[in-house]
Amino acid sequence: MTDVTMTLLPAAPLHVFEIWSNPASVAKRFKAATGFELPATGTSGGSDALRLIRFEPTVWLVEGDISALSDILADDGALTAIGGGTVRIRLTGPGWRTLLMEGGVFNAEDPAFSAGCSAATIIDHVNVRLHVVSDDVCDAYVPLSFSADLLHFWKEAALSLFEGIAP
């Protein structure tokens, strides 16, 4: 599989940052505390210490130092640990876009889906969150319960797509 490599990333603390009320106030508190704005829908932002990836209108996936986030949210939302239920799979190489099109419903080949972009989609009947790291790297966040099956699906698809072997 020379066009794409699939790597299970080590387990990491992952959280969901969700705003329920007063989004403008939360956004203002967030910027004051972190020095950067909450990322817009379909994008990511942050620093080496804290990265937020926005997949839904009021929901972000968080990697890194969450110590200030509960105070920022106050009673306007919740910070929920999801690391134990999510597997991170790194797709590396020029073929990651082609692979994501197999069994998917999202146009991963769109050049606008570039570094810093994110998407929530379905691939082979599995809810997947995608985060483009660079031109040749995309991280997929997959529910633990479906990760082995999806990884198997991708490996079989890659054989067919990149090695010329019929399924």
C-alpha atoms as an extended CHARMM CRD file, in Angstrom:
* protein
*
       167  EXT
         1         1  MET       CA              0.0000000000        0.0000000000        0.0000000000  PROA      1               0.0000000000
         2         2  THR       CA              2.3680000000        2.6500000000       -1.2190000000  PROA      2               0.0000000000
         3         3  ASP       CA             -0.1770000000        5.4550000000       -1.6470000000  PROA      3               0.0000000000
         4         4  VAL       CA             -1.5070000000        5.4860000000        1.9260000000  PROA      4               0.0000000000
         5         5  THR       CA             -0.3010000000        4.2720000000        5.3010000000  PROA      5               0.0000000000
         6         6  MET       CA             -2.7250000000        3.7100000000        8.1730000000  PROA      6               0.0000000000
         7         7  THR       CA             -1.2940000000        4.1130000000       11.6680000000  PROA      7               0.0000000000
         8         8  LEU       CA             -3.1260000000        3.7310000000       14.9590000000  PROA      8               0.0000000000
         9         9  LEU       CA             -2.0070000000        6.6910000000       17.0400000000  PROA      9               0.0000000000
        10        10  PRO       CA             -1.3780000000        6.1640000000       20.7510000000  PROA      10              0.0000000000
        11        11  ALA       CA             -4.2800000000        6.6910000000       23.1100000000  PROA      11              0.0000000000
        12        12  ALA       CA             -4.5720000000       10.3150000000       24.1520000000  PROA      12              0.0000000000
        13        13  PRO       CA             -6.8650000000       12.3380000000       26.3660000000  PROA      13              0.0000000000
        14        14  LEU       CA             -9.6680000000       13.6040000000       24.1360000000  PROA      14              0.0000000000
        15        15  HSD       CA            -12.5580000000       15.7800000000       25.2510000000  PROA      15              0.0000000000
        16        16  VAL       CA            -15.6650000000       17.3050000000       23.7740000000  PROA      16              0.0000000000
        17        17  PHE       CA            -16.1470000000       21.0260000000       24.4420000000  PROA      17              0.0000000000
        18        18  GLU       CA            -19.8320000000       21.8420000000       23.9950000000  PROA      18              0.0000000000
        19        19  ILE       CA            -21.5630000000       25.1960000000       24.3790000000  PROA      19              0.0000000000
        20        20  TRP       CA            -25.2250000000       25.1240000000       25.4550000000  PROA      20              0.0000000000
        21        21  SER       CA            -25.9380000000       28.8100000000       26.0340000000  PROA      21              0.0000000000
        22        22  ASN       CA            -24.3780000000       32.2670000000       25.7100000000  PROA      22              0.0000000000
        23        23  PRO       CA            -21.9970000000       31.3510000000       22.8690000000  PROA      23              0.0000000000
        24        24  ALA       CA            -20.7950000000       34.9470000000       22.4290000000  PROA      24              0.0000000000
        25        25  SER       CA            -19.8590000000       35.1910000000       26.1140000000  PROA      25              0.0000000000
        26        26  VAL       CA            -18.1040000000       31.8240000000       26.0430000000  PROA      26              0.0000000000
        27        27  ALA       CA            -16.1990000000       32.8210000000       22.8920000000  PROA      27              0.0000000000
        28        28  LYS       CA            -15.0720000000       36.0620000000       24.5410000000  PROA      28              0.0000000000
        29        29  ARG       CA            -13.9170000000       34.2390000000       27.7020000000  PROA      29              0.0000000000
        30        30  PHE       CA            -12.1900000000       31.6090000000       25.5670000000  PROA      30              0.0000000000
        31        31  LYS       CA            -10.1900000000       34.1710000000       23.5910000000  PROA      31              0.0000000000
        32        32  ALA       CA             -9.2120000000       36.0680000000       26.7510000000  PROA      32              0.0000000000
        33        33  ALA       CA             -7.9710000000       32.8780000000       28.4190000000  PROA      33              0.0000000000
        34        34  THR       CA             -6.2400000000       31.1990000000       25.4640000000  PROA      34              0.0000000000
        35        35  GLY       CA             -5.1870000000       34.0320000000       23.1680000000  PROA      35              0.0000000000
        36        36  PHE       CA             -6.9610000000       32.5940000000       20.1450000000  PROA      36              0.0000000000
        37        37  GLU       CA            -10.5600000000       32.3790000000       18.9480000000  PROA      37              0.0000000000
        38        38  LEU       CA            -12.7260000000       29.3020000000       18.9360000000  PROA      38              0.0000000000
        39        39  PRO       CA            -12.2980000000       27.6970000000       15.5010000000  PROA      39              0.0000000000
        40        40  ALA       CA            -15.0950000000       28.1550000000       12.9670000000  PROA      40              0.0000000000
        41        41  THR       CA            -17.1800000000       25.1710000000       11.8420000000  PROA      41              0.0000000000
        42        42  GLY       CA            -15.1230000000       22.8270000000        9.6830000000  PROA      42              0.0000000000
        43        43  THR       CA            -11.7650000000       24.1160000000       10.9520000000  PROA      43              0.0000000000
        44        44  SER       CA             -9.2630000000       23.6350000000       13.7400000000  PROA      44              0.0000000000
        45        45  GLY       CA             -7.1410000000       26.0130000000       15.7140000000  PROA      45              0.0000000000
        46        46  GLY       CA             -4.9380000000       26.2770000000       18.7050000000  PROA      46              0.0000000000
        47        47  SER       CA             -1.3840000000       25.8630000000       19.8290000000  PROA      47              0.0000000000
        48        48  ASP       CA              1.0280000000       23.0590000000       20.6440000000  PROA      48              0.0000000000
        49        49  ALA       CA             -0.5620000000       22.8490000000       24.0990000000  PROA      49              0.0000000000
        50        50  LEU       CA             -4.2450000000       22.9740000000       23.0820000000  PROA      50              0.0000000000
        51        51  ARG       CA             -5.9910000000       22.1380000000       19.7990000000  PROA      51              0.0000000000
        52        52  LEU       CA             -9.7080000000       22.4080000000       19.1340000000  PROA      52              0.0000000000
        53        53  ILE       CA            -11.3020000000       20.8050000000       16.0860000000  PROA      53              0.0000000000
        54        54  ARG       CA            -14.8170000000       21.9880000000       15.2850000000  PROA      54              0.0000000000
        55        55  PHE       CA            -17.1780000000       19.4460000000       13.7540000000  PROA      55              0.0000000000
        56        56  GLU       CA            -20.5890000000       20.7940000000       14.7270000000  PROA      56              0.0000000000
        57        57  PRO       CA            -22.0490000000       24.2660000000       15.2990000000  PROA      57              0.0000000000
        58        58  THR       CA            -21.4430000000       24.2540000000       19.0750000000  PROA      58              0.0000000000
        59        59  VAL       CA            -19.1400000000       21.2300000000       19.5490000000  PROA      59              0.0000000000
        60        60  TRP       CA            -15.3470000000       20.9530000000       19.3770000000  PROA      60              0.0000000000
        61        61  LEU       CA            -13.0330000000       17.9740000000       19.8570000000  PROA      61              0.0000000000
        62        62  VAL       CA            -10.1990000000       18.9680000000       22.1960000000  PROA      62              0.0000000000
        63        63  GLU       CA             -6.6600000000       17.6000000000       22.3810000000  PROA      63              0.0000000000
        64        64  GLY       CA             -4.1730000000       18.8910000000       24.9280000000  PROA      64              0.0000000000
        65        65  ASP       CA             -4.2740000000       20.9320000000       28.1080000000  PROA      65              0.0000000000
        66        66  ILE       CA             -7.9100000000       21.3510000000       29.1400000000  PROA      66              0.0000000000
        67        67  SER       CA             -7.2190000000       22.9000000000       32.5460000000  PROA      67              0.0000000000
        68        68  ALA       CA             -8.8220000000       26.2940000000       31.7560000000  PROA      68              0.0000000000
        69        69  LEU       CA            -11.7770000000       25.0420000000       29.7220000000  PROA      69              0.0000000000
        70        70  SER       CA            -14.2410000000       24.2120000000       32.5110000000  PROA      70              0.0000000000
        71        71  ASP       CA            -13.8970000000       27.7300000000       33.9440000000  PROA      71              0.0000000000
        72        72  ILE       CA            -14.3340000000       29.2050000000       30.4560000000  PROA      72              0.0000000000
        73        73  LEU       CA            -17.5700000000       27.2730000000       29.9400000000  PROA      73              0.0000000000
        74        74  ALA       CA            -18.8930000000       27.9660000000       33.4600000000  PROA      74              0.0000000000
        75        75  ASP       CA            -22.6040000000       26.9920000000       33.3650000000  PROA      75              0.0000000000
        76        76  ASP       CA            -22.8650000000       27.5600000000       29.6000000000  PROA      76              0.0000000000
        77        77  GLY       CA            -21.7030000000       24.1230000000       28.4710000000  PROA      77              0.0000000000
        78        78  ALA       CA            -19.8250000000       20.9630000000       29.2970000000  PROA      78              0.0000000000
        79        79  LEU       CA            -16.4140000000       19.4100000000       28.8740000000  PROA      79              0.0000000000
        80        80  THR       CA            -16.6920000000       15.6270000000       28.4980000000  PROA      80              0.0000000000
        81        81  ALA       CA            -13.8810000000       13.0560000000       28.3350000000  PROA      81              0.0000000000
        82        82  ILE       CA            -14.2330000000       10.7350000000       25.3170000000  PROA      82              0.0000000000
        83        83  GLY       CA            -10.6670000000        9.4280000000       24.9290000000  PROA      83              0.0000000000
        84        84  GLY       CA            -11.5060000000        5.8990000000       26.0090000000  PROA      84              0.0000000000
        85        85  GLY       CA            -14.1900000000        5.5500000000       23.3620000000  PROA      85              0.0000000000
        86        86  THR       CA            -12.3380000000        7.0400000000       20.3960000000  PROA      86              0.0000000000
        87        87  VAL       CA             -9.4770000000        5.7010000000       18.2930000000  PROA      87              0.0000000000
        88        88  ARG       CA             -7.2500000000        8.0040000000       16.2600000000  PROA      88              0.0000000000
        89        89  ILE       CA             -6.0890000000        6.6360000000       12.9100000000  PROA      89              0.0000000000
        90        90  ARG       CA             -3.5110000000        8.6210000000       10.9290000000  PROA      90              0.0000000000
        91        91  LEU       CA             -3.7540000000        8.2990000000        7.1530000000  PROA      91              0.0000000000
        92        92  THR       CA             -0.4590000000        9.3030000000        5.5400000000  PROA      92              0.0000000000
        93        93  GLY       CA              0.5280000000        9.5650000000        1.9020000000  PROA      93              0.0000000000
        94        94  PRO       CA             -0.8790000000       10.9650000000       -1.3250000000  PROA      94              0.0000000000
        95        95  GLY       CA             -3.7150000000        8.3970000000       -1.4270000000  PROA      95              0.0000000000
        96        96  TRP       CA             -5.5530000000        9.3260000000        1.7810000000  PROA      96              0.0000000000
        97        97  ARG       CA             -8.1730000000       11.3190000000       -0.1230000000  PROA      97              0.0000000000
        98        98  THR       CA             -8.8910000000        8.4640000000       -2.5140000000  PROA      98              0.0000000000
        99        99  LEU       CA             -9.1610000000        6.0170000000        0.3780000000  PROA      99              0.0000000000
       100       100  LEU       CA            -11.6830000000        8.2130000000        2.2150000000  PROA      100             0.0000000000
       101       101  MET       CA            -13.8830000000        8.3030000000       -0.8960000000  PROA      101             0.0000000000
       102       102  GLU       CA            -14.2510000000        4.5080000000       -0.7140000000  PROA      102             0.0000000000
       103       103  GLY       CA            -17.4860000000        3.8080000000        1.1510000000  PROA      103             0.0000000000
       104       104  GLY       CA            -17.8110000000        7.4570000000        2.1280000000  PROA      104             0.0000000000
       105       105  VAL       CA            -20.3530000000       10.1910000000        1.5230000000  PROA      105             0.0000000000
       106       106  PHE       CA            -18.0260000000       13.1950000000        1.8790000000  PROA      106             0.0000000000
       107       107  ASN       CA            -15.9620000000       14.6720000000       -0.9560000000  PROA      107             0.0000000000
       108       108  ALA       CA            -12.4960000000       14.2770000000        0.5450000000  PROA      108             0.0000000000
       109       109  GLU       CA            -10.9870000000       15.0060000000       -2.8860000000  PROA      109             0.0000000000
       110       110  ASP       CA            -12.1400000000       18.6390000000       -2.7970000000  PROA      110             0.0000000000
       111       111  PRO       CA             -8.9310000000       20.7390000000       -2.7120000000  PROA      111             0.0000000000
       112       112  ALA       CA            -10.6510000000       23.1390000000       -0.3000000000  PROA      112             0.0000000000
       113       113  PHE       CA            -10.5750000000       20.3130000000        2.2850000000  PROA      113             0.0000000000
       114       114  SER       CA             -7.0140000000       21.2160000000        3.2310000000  PROA      114             0.0000000000
       115       115  ALA       CA             -4.7230000000       21.5910000000        6.2640000000  PROA      115             0.0000000000
       116       116  GLY       CA             -6.6960000000       22.8290000000        9.2530000000  PROA      116             0.0000000000
       117       117  CYS       CA            -10.0580000000       21.6550000000        7.9020000000  PROA      117             0.0000000000
       118       118  SER       CA            -12.3320000000       19.1760000000        9.6390000000  PROA      118             0.0000000000
       119       119  ALA       CA            -15.4520000000       17.2170000000        8.7550000000  PROA      119             0.0000000000
       120       120  ALA       CA            -17.9310000000       14.8460000000       10.3310000000  PROA      120             0.0000000000
       121       121  THR       CA            -19.0220000000       12.1160000000        7.9410000000  PROA      121             0.0000000000
       122       122  ILE       CA            -20.0100000000        8.4840000000        7.5180000000  PROA      122             0.0000000000
       123       123  ILE       CA            -17.6290000000        5.9270000000        6.0130000000  PROA      123             0.0000000000
       124       124  ASP       CA            -18.7650000000        2.3320000000        5.5640000000  PROA      124             0.0000000000
       125       125  HSD       CA            -21.6890000000        3.0340000000        7.9330000000  PROA      125             0.0000000000
       126       126  VAL       CA            -19.3700000000        4.3800000000       10.6700000000  PROA      126             0.0000000000
       127       127  ASN       CA            -19.4250000000        7.9170000000       12.1010000000  PROA      127             0.0000000000
       128       128  VAL       CA            -15.9680000000        9.3570000000       11.4480000000  PROA      128             0.0000000000
       129       129  ARG       CA            -14.4620000000       12.7360000000       12.2850000000  PROA      129             0.0000000000
       130       130  LEU       CA            -11.6990000000       13.8890000000        9.9550000000  PROA      130             0.0000000000
       131       131  HSD       CA             -8.9790000000       16.4640000000       10.5540000000  PROA      131             0.0000000000
       132       132  VAL       CA             -6.5670000000       17.4020000000        7.7570000000  PROA      132             0.0000000000
       133       133  VAL       CA             -3.1270000000       17.8810000000        9.2710000000  PROA      133             0.0000000000
       134       134  SER       CA             -1.2250000000       18.5530000000        6.0190000000  PROA      134             0.0000000000
       135       135  ASP       CA             -1.3620000000       17.7870000000        2.3000000000  PROA      135             0.0000000000
       136       136  ASP       CA             -0.2910000000       14.1970000000        2.9740000000  PROA      136             0.0000000000
       137       137  VAL       CA             -1.7870000000       13.5860000000        6.4350000000  PROA      137             0.0000000000
       138       138  CYS       CA             -5.3610000000       13.2350000000        7.6810000000  PROA      138             0.0000000000
       139       139  ASP       CA             -6.3690000000       12.0470000000       11.1430000000  PROA      139             0.0000000000
       140       140  ALA       CA             -9.5760000000       10.0580000000       11.5100000000  PROA      140             0.0000000000
       141       141  TYR       CA            -11.3540000000        9.8730000000       14.8690000000  PROA      141             0.0000000000
       142       142  VAL       CA            -13.3500000000        6.6440000000       14.9740000000  PROA      142             0.0000000000
       143       143  PRO       CA            -15.5450000000        5.1070000000       17.6930000000  PROA      143             0.0000000000
       144       144  LEU       CA            -13.5440000000        2.3580000000       19.4180000000  PROA      144             0.0000000000
       145       145  SER       CA            -16.3500000000       -0.1600000000       18.8700000000  PROA      145             0.0000000000
       146       146  PHE       CA            -16.0850000000        0.2300000000       15.0730000000  PROA      146             0.0000000000
       147       147  SER       CA            -12.3660000000        0.9280000000       14.6960000000  PROA      147             0.0000000000
       148       148  ALA       CA            -11.1820000000       -2.6180000000       13.9320000000  PROA      148             0.0000000000
       149       149  ASP       CA            -13.8620000000       -3.0900000000       11.2790000000  PROA      149             0.0000000000
       150       150  LEU       CA            -13.1960000000        0.2780000000        9.6530000000  PROA      150             0.0000000000
       151       151  LEU       CA             -9.4420000000       -0.2950000000        9.6460000000  PROA      151             0.0000000000
       152       152  HSD       CA            -10.0270000000       -3.7020000000        8.0210000000  PROA      152             0.0000000000
       153       153  PHE       CA            -12.3320000000       -2.0540000000        5.4380000000  PROA      153             0.0000000000
       154       154  TRP       CA             -9.6700000000        0.5630000000        4.6420000000  PROA      154             0.0000000000
       155       155  LYS       CA             -6.9080000000       -2.0390000000        4.3180000000  PROA      155             0.0000000000
       156       156  GLU       CA             -9.0110000000       -4.1020000000        1.9040000000  PROA      156             0.0000000000
       157       157  ALA       CA             -9.9750000000       -0.9890000000       -0.0520000000  PROA      157             0.0000000000
       158       158  ALA       CA             -6.3410000000        0.1280000000       -0.2390000000  PROA      158             0.0000000000
       159       159  LEU       CA             -5.3270000000       -3.2320000000       -1.6990000000  PROA      159             0.0000000000
       160       160  SER       CA             -7.9290000000       -2.8100000000       -4.4080000000  PROA      160             0.0000000000
       161       161  LEU       CA             -7.2640000000        0.8800000000       -5.0430000000  PROA      161             0.0000000000
       162       162  PHE       CA             -3.4880000000        1.0270000000       -4.8720000000  PROA      162             0.0000000000
       163       163  GLU       CA             -2.2470000000       -2.4840000000       -5.5310000000  PROA      163             0.0000000000
       164       164  GLY       CA             -4.6520000000       -3.3450000000       -8.3580000000  PROA      164             0.0000000000
       165       165  ILE       CA             -6.0610000000       -6.3660000000       -6.5510000000  PROA      165             0.0000000000
       166       166  ALA       CA             -9.7530000000       -7.0310000000       -7.0380000000  PROA      166             0.0000000000
       167       167  PRO       CA            -11.7100000000       -7.3040000000       -3.7910000000  PROA      167             0.0000000000
